[in-house]
Amino acid sequence: MIINDPAVHAEVSAAFATYEKALTDNDVATLDALFWEADHTIRYGIGENLYGFGEIAAFRSARSPVGLERRIMRTVITTYGQDTATASTLFHRESMGTEKIGRQMQTWARMPEGWRVVAAHVSIISTPKV
């Protein structure tokens, strides 16, 4: 298995960038398109546990578009072979103040229709002391 094949890494990095723009723009159609449309898809959020594409899509369509801007940092994308990848990033929103930091992890899989998020986890913790 090749880890971080440059071509595969570029594909997943582009998909992740598309996701990030869609998230902060509240582009629900693009966000939905980037998640695998299956009952197996899971997204654990800050205040919700979503099982299956239907629950994820319903959450996205009902979510407020206010305050979605964020700054990401320490993004790490790792590819495993040709068809699997993880994307991990830290993020900060102004509404979180300086005491909190967000964490996001996604598992991406190459599907016939392209790269799709098959599992995601978002959480917020106290900012670690340096």
mmCIF file with all atom_site columns, C-alpha atoms in Angstrom, residues 25-116:
data_model
loop_
_atom_site.group_PDB
_atom_site.id
_atom_site.type_symbol
_atom_site.label_atom_id
_atom_site.label_alt_id
_atom_site.label_comp_id
_atom_site.label_asym_id
_atom_site.label_entity_id
_atom_site.label_seq_id
_atom_site.pdbx_PDB_ins_code
_atom_site.Cartn_x
_atom_site.Cartn_y
_atom_site.Cartn_z
_atom_site.occupancy
_atom_site.B_iso_or_equiv
_atom_site.pdbx_formal_charge
_atom_site.auth_seq_id
_atom_site.auth_comp_id
_atom_site.auth_asym_id
_atom_site.auth_atom_id
_atom_site.pdbx_PDB_model_num
ATOM 1  C CA . ASP A 1 25  ? -20.561 29.334 2.551  1.00 0.00 ? 25  ASP A CA 1
ATOM 2  C CA . ASN A 1 26  ? -23.415 27.106 3.832  1.00 0.00 ? 26  ASN A CA 1
ATOM 3  C CA . ASP A 1 27  ? -23.582 25.498 0.382  1.00 0.00 ? 27  ASP A CA 1
ATOM 4  C CA . VAL A 1 28  ? -25.810 22.619 1.498  1.00 0.00 ? 28  VAL A CA 1
ATOM 5  C CA . ALA A 1 29  ? -26.059 21.061 -1.971 1.00 0.00 ? 29  ALA A CA 1
ATOM 6  C CA . THR A 1 30  ? -22.268 20.714 -2.223 1.00 0.00 ? 30  THR A CA 1
ATOM 7  C CA . LEU A 1 31  ? -21.963 19.462 1.353  1.00 0.00 ? 31  LEU A CA 1
ATOM 8  C CA . ASP A 1 32  ? -24.602 16.818 0.643  1.00 0.00 ? 32  ASP A CA 1
ATOM 9  C CA . ALA A 1 33  ? -22.835 15.835 -2.580 1.00 0.00 ? 33  ALA A CA 1
ATOM 10 C CA . LEU A 1 34  ? -19.563 15.304 -0.684 1.00 0.00 ? 34  LEU A CA 1
ATOM 11 C CA . PHE A 1 35  ? -21.072 12.858 1.807  1.00 0.00 ? 35  PHE A CA 1
ATOM 12 C CA . TRP A 1 36  ? -21.649 9.261  0.766  1.00 0.00 ? 36  TRP A CA 1
ATOM 13 C CA . GLU A 1 37  ? -25.366 8.824  0.190  1.00 0.00 ? 37  GLU A CA 1
ATOM 14 C CA . ALA A 1 38  ? -25.756 5.657  2.253  1.00 0.00 ? 38  ALA A CA 1
ATOM 15 C CA . ASP A 1 39  ? -27.208 4.433  5.532  1.00 0.00 ? 39  ASP A CA 1
ATOM 16 C CA . HIS A 1 40  ? -23.641 3.517  6.578  1.00 0.00 ? 40  HIS A CA 1
ATOM 17 C CA . THR A 1 41  ? -22.462 7.151  6.652  1.00 0.00 ? 41  THR A CA 1
ATOM 18 C CA . ILE A 1 42  ? -22.024 8.585  10.157 1.00 0.00 ? 42  ILE A CA 1
ATOM 19 C CA . ARG A 1 43  ? -21.370 12.107 11.410 1.00 0.00 ? 43  ARG A CA 1
ATOM 20 C CA . TYR A 1 44  ? -20.819 12.813 15.086 1.00 0.00 ? 44  TYR A CA 1
ATOM 21 C CA . GLY A 1 45  ? -21.172 16.546 15.609 1.00 0.00 ? 45  GLY A CA 1
ATOM 22 C CA . ILE A 1 46  ? -20.718 18.901 18.514 1.00 0.00 ? 46  ILE A CA 1
ATOM 23 C CA . GLY A 1 47  ? -24.267 18.343 19.718 1.00 0.00 ? 47  GLY A CA 1
ATOM 24 C CA . GLU A 1 48  ? -25.655 15.584 17.527 1.00 0.00 ? 48  GLU A CA 1
ATOM 25 C CA . ASN A 1 49  ? -25.081 11.971 16.491 1.00 0.00 ? 49  ASN A CA 1
ATOM 26 C CA . LEU A 1 50  ? -26.205 11.441 12.900 1.00 0.00 ? 50  LEU A CA 1
ATOM 27 C CA . TYR A 1 51  ? -26.623 7.974  11.416 1.00 0.00 ? 51  TYR A CA 1
ATOM 28 C CA . GLY A 1 52  ? -27.119 7.676  7.682  1.00 0.00 ? 52  GLY A CA 1
ATOM 29 C CA . PHE A 1 53  ? -27.081 10.205 4.881  1.00 0.00 ? 53  PHE A CA 1
ATOM 30 C CA . GLY A 1 54  ? -30.720 11.168 5.506  1.00 0.00 ? 54  GLY A CA 1
ATOM 31 C CA . GLU A 1 55  ? -30.061 12.363 9.061  1.00 0.00 ? 55  GLU A CA 1
ATOM 32 C CA . ILE A 1 56  ? -26.928 14.215 7.965  1.00 0.00 ? 56  ILE A CA 1
ATOM 33 C CA . ALA A 1 57  ? -28.735 15.965 5.102  1.00 0.00 ? 57  ALA A CA 1
ATOM 34 C CA . ALA A 1 58  ? -31.674 16.898 7.360  1.00 0.00 ? 58  ALA A CA 1
ATOM 35 C CA . PHE A 1 59  ? -29.277 18.396 9.916  1.00 0.00 ? 59  PHE A CA 1
ATOM 36 C CA . ARG A 1 60  ? -27.475 20.428 7.262  1.00 0.00 ? 60  ARG A CA 1
ATOM 37 C CA . SER A 1 61  ? -30.690 21.813 5.757  1.00 0.00 ? 61  SER A CA 1
ATOM 38 C CA . ALA A 1 62  ? -32.012 22.877 9.194  1.00 0.00 ? 62  ALA A CA 1
ATOM 39 C CA . ARG A 1 63  ? -28.769 24.402 10.514 1.00 0.00 ? 63  ARG A CA 1
ATOM 40 C CA . SER A 1 64  ? -28.450 28.160 10.836 1.00 0.00 ? 64  SER A CA 1
ATOM 41 C CA . PRO A 1 65  ? -26.117 29.717 8.270  1.00 0.00 ? 65  PRO A CA 1
ATOM 42 C CA . VAL A 1 66  ? -24.914 32.289 10.833 1.00 0.00 ? 66  VAL A CA 1
ATOM 43 C CA . GLY A 1 67  ? -21.403 32.051 12.270 1.00 0.00 ? 67  GLY A CA 1
ATOM 44 C CA . LEU A 1 68  ? -20.014 29.288 10.065 1.00 0.00 ? 68  LEU A CA 1
ATOM 45 C CA . GLU A 1 69  ? -16.808 31.150 9.235  1.00 0.00 ? 69  GLU A CA 1
ATOM 46 C CA . ARG A 1 70  ? -13.770 29.541 10.755 1.00 0.00 ? 70  ARG A CA 1
ATOM 47 C CA . ARG A 1 71  ? -10.018 29.459 10.581 1.00 0.00 ? 71  ARG A CA 1
ATOM 48 C CA . ILE A 1 72  ? -8.487  26.034 10.087 1.00 0.00 ? 72  ILE A CA 1
ATOM 49 C CA . MET A 1 73  ? -5.003  25.015 11.147 1.00 0.00 ? 73  MET A CA 1
ATOM 50 C CA . ARG A 1 74  ? -2.785  21.946 11.329 1.00 0.00 ? 74  ARG A CA 1
ATOM 51 C CA . THR A 1 75  ? -4.726  20.172 8.589  1.00 0.00 ? 75  THR A CA 1
ATOM 52 C CA . VAL A 1 76  ? -3.308  16.701 7.916  1.00 0.00 ? 76  VAL A CA 1
ATOM 53 C CA . ILE A 1 77  ? -4.498  14.642 4.972  1.00 0.00 ? 77  ILE A CA 1
ATOM 54 C CA . THR A 1 78  ? -3.224  11.091 4.723  1.00 0.00 ? 78  THR A CA 1
ATOM 55 C CA . THR A 1 79  ? -4.067  8.735  1.887  1.00 0.00 ? 79  THR A CA 1
ATOM 56 C CA . TYR A 1 80  ? -3.969  4.951  2.147  1.00 0.00 ? 80  TYR A CA 1
ATOM 57 C CA . GLY A 1 81  ? -3.656  3.290  -1.235 1.00 0.00 ? 81  GLY A CA 1
ATOM 58 C CA . GLN A 1 82  ? -5.821  4.625  -4.044 1.00 0.00 ? 82  GLN A CA 1
ATOM 59 C CA . ASP A 1 83  ? -9.243  4.664  -2.384 1.00 0.00 ? 83  ASP A CA 1
ATOM 60 C CA . THR A 1 84  ? -9.096  5.697  1.294  1.00 0.00 ? 84  THR A CA 1
ATOM 61 C CA . ALA A 1 85  ? -7.978  8.818  3.134  1.00 0.00 ? 85  ALA A CA 1
ATOM 62 C CA . THR A 1 86  ? -8.340  10.720 6.374  1.00 0.00 ? 86  THR A CA 1
ATOM 63 C CA . ALA A 1 87  ? -8.510  14.475 6.819  1.00 0.00 ? 87  ALA A CA 1
ATOM 64 C CA . SER A 1 88  ? -7.910  15.970 10.262 1.00 0.00 ? 88  SER A CA 1
ATOM 65 C CA . THR A 1 89  ? -7.931  19.645 11.134 1.00 0.00 ? 89  THR A CA 1
ATOM 66 C CA . LEU A 1 90  ? -8.190  22.014 14.047 1.00 0.00 ? 90  LEU A CA 1
ATOM 67 C CA . PHE A 1 91  ? -10.458 25.036 13.710 1.00 0.00 ? 91  PHE A CA 1
ATOM 68 C CA . HIS A 1 92  ? -11.377 28.224 15.511 1.00 0.00 ? 92  HIS A CA 1
ATOM 69 C CA . ARG A 1 93  ? -14.499 30.348 15.285 1.00 0.00 ? 93  ARG A CA 1
ATOM 70 C CA . GLU A 1 94  ? -14.725 33.831 16.782 1.00 0.00 ? 94  GLU A CA 1
ATOM 71 C CA . SER A 1 95  ? -17.819 32.742 18.719 1.00 0.00 ? 95  SER A CA 1
ATOM 72 C CA . MET A 1 96  ? -15.688 30.178 20.591 1.00 0.00 ? 96  MET A CA 1
ATOM 73 C CA . GLY A 1 97  ? -13.463 32.819 22.214 1.00 0.00 ? 97  GLY A CA 1
ATOM 74 C CA . THR A 1 98  ? -9.877  31.914 23.016 1.00 0.00 ? 98  THR A CA 1
ATOM 75 C CA . GLU A 1 99  ? -10.720 29.202 25.541 1.00 0.00 ? 99  GLU A CA 1
ATOM 76 C CA . LYS A 1 100 ? -11.969 26.614 23.016 1.00 0.00 ? 100 LYS A CA 1
ATOM 77 C CA . ILE A 1 101 ? -10.626 24.872 19.918 1.00 0.00 ? 101 ILE A CA 1
ATOM 78 C CA . GLY A 1 102 ? -12.490 22.674 17.468 1.00 0.00 ? 102 GLY A CA 1
ATOM 79 C CA . ARG A 1 103 ? -11.346 19.365 16.035 1.00 0.00 ? 103 ARG A CA 1
ATOM 80 C CA . GLN A 1 104 ? -12.620 17.665 12.910 1.00 0.00 ? 104 GLN A CA 1
ATOM 81 C CA . MET A 1 105 ? -11.772 14.265 11.453 1.00 0.00 ? 105 MET A CA 1
ATOM 82 C CA . GLN A 1 106 ? -13.148 12.773 8.271  1.00 0.00 ? 106 GLN A CA 1
ATOM 83 C CA . THR A 1 107 ? -12.702 9.440  6.552  1.00 0.00 ? 107 THR A CA 1
ATOM 84 C CA . TRP A 1 108 ? -12.911 9.756  2.766  1.00 0.00 ? 108 TRP A CA 1
ATOM 85 C CA . ALA A 1 109 ? -13.448 6.890  0.327  1.00 0.00 ? 109 ALA A CA 1
ATOM 86 C CA . ARG A 1 110 ? -13.270 6.856  -3.446 1.00 0.00 ? 110 ARG A CA 1
ATOM 87 C CA . MET A 1 111 ? -16.719 5.890  -4.701 1.00 0.00 ? 111 MET A CA 1
ATOM 88 C CA . PRO A 1 112 ? -17.814 5.477  -8.332 1.00 0.00 ? 112 PRO A CA 1
ATOM 89 C CA . GLU A 1 113 ? -19.104 9.085  -8.195 1.00 0.00 ? 113 GLU A CA 1
ATOM 90 C CA . GLY A 1 114 ? -15.853 10.421 -6.675 1.00 0.00 ? 114 GLY A CA 1
ATOM 91 C CA . TRP A 1 115 ? -14.373 11.087 -3.226 1.00 0.00 ? 115 TRP A CA 1
ATOM 92 C CA . ARG A 1 116 ? -16.989 11.044 -0.449 1.00 0.00 ? 116 ARG A CA 1
#
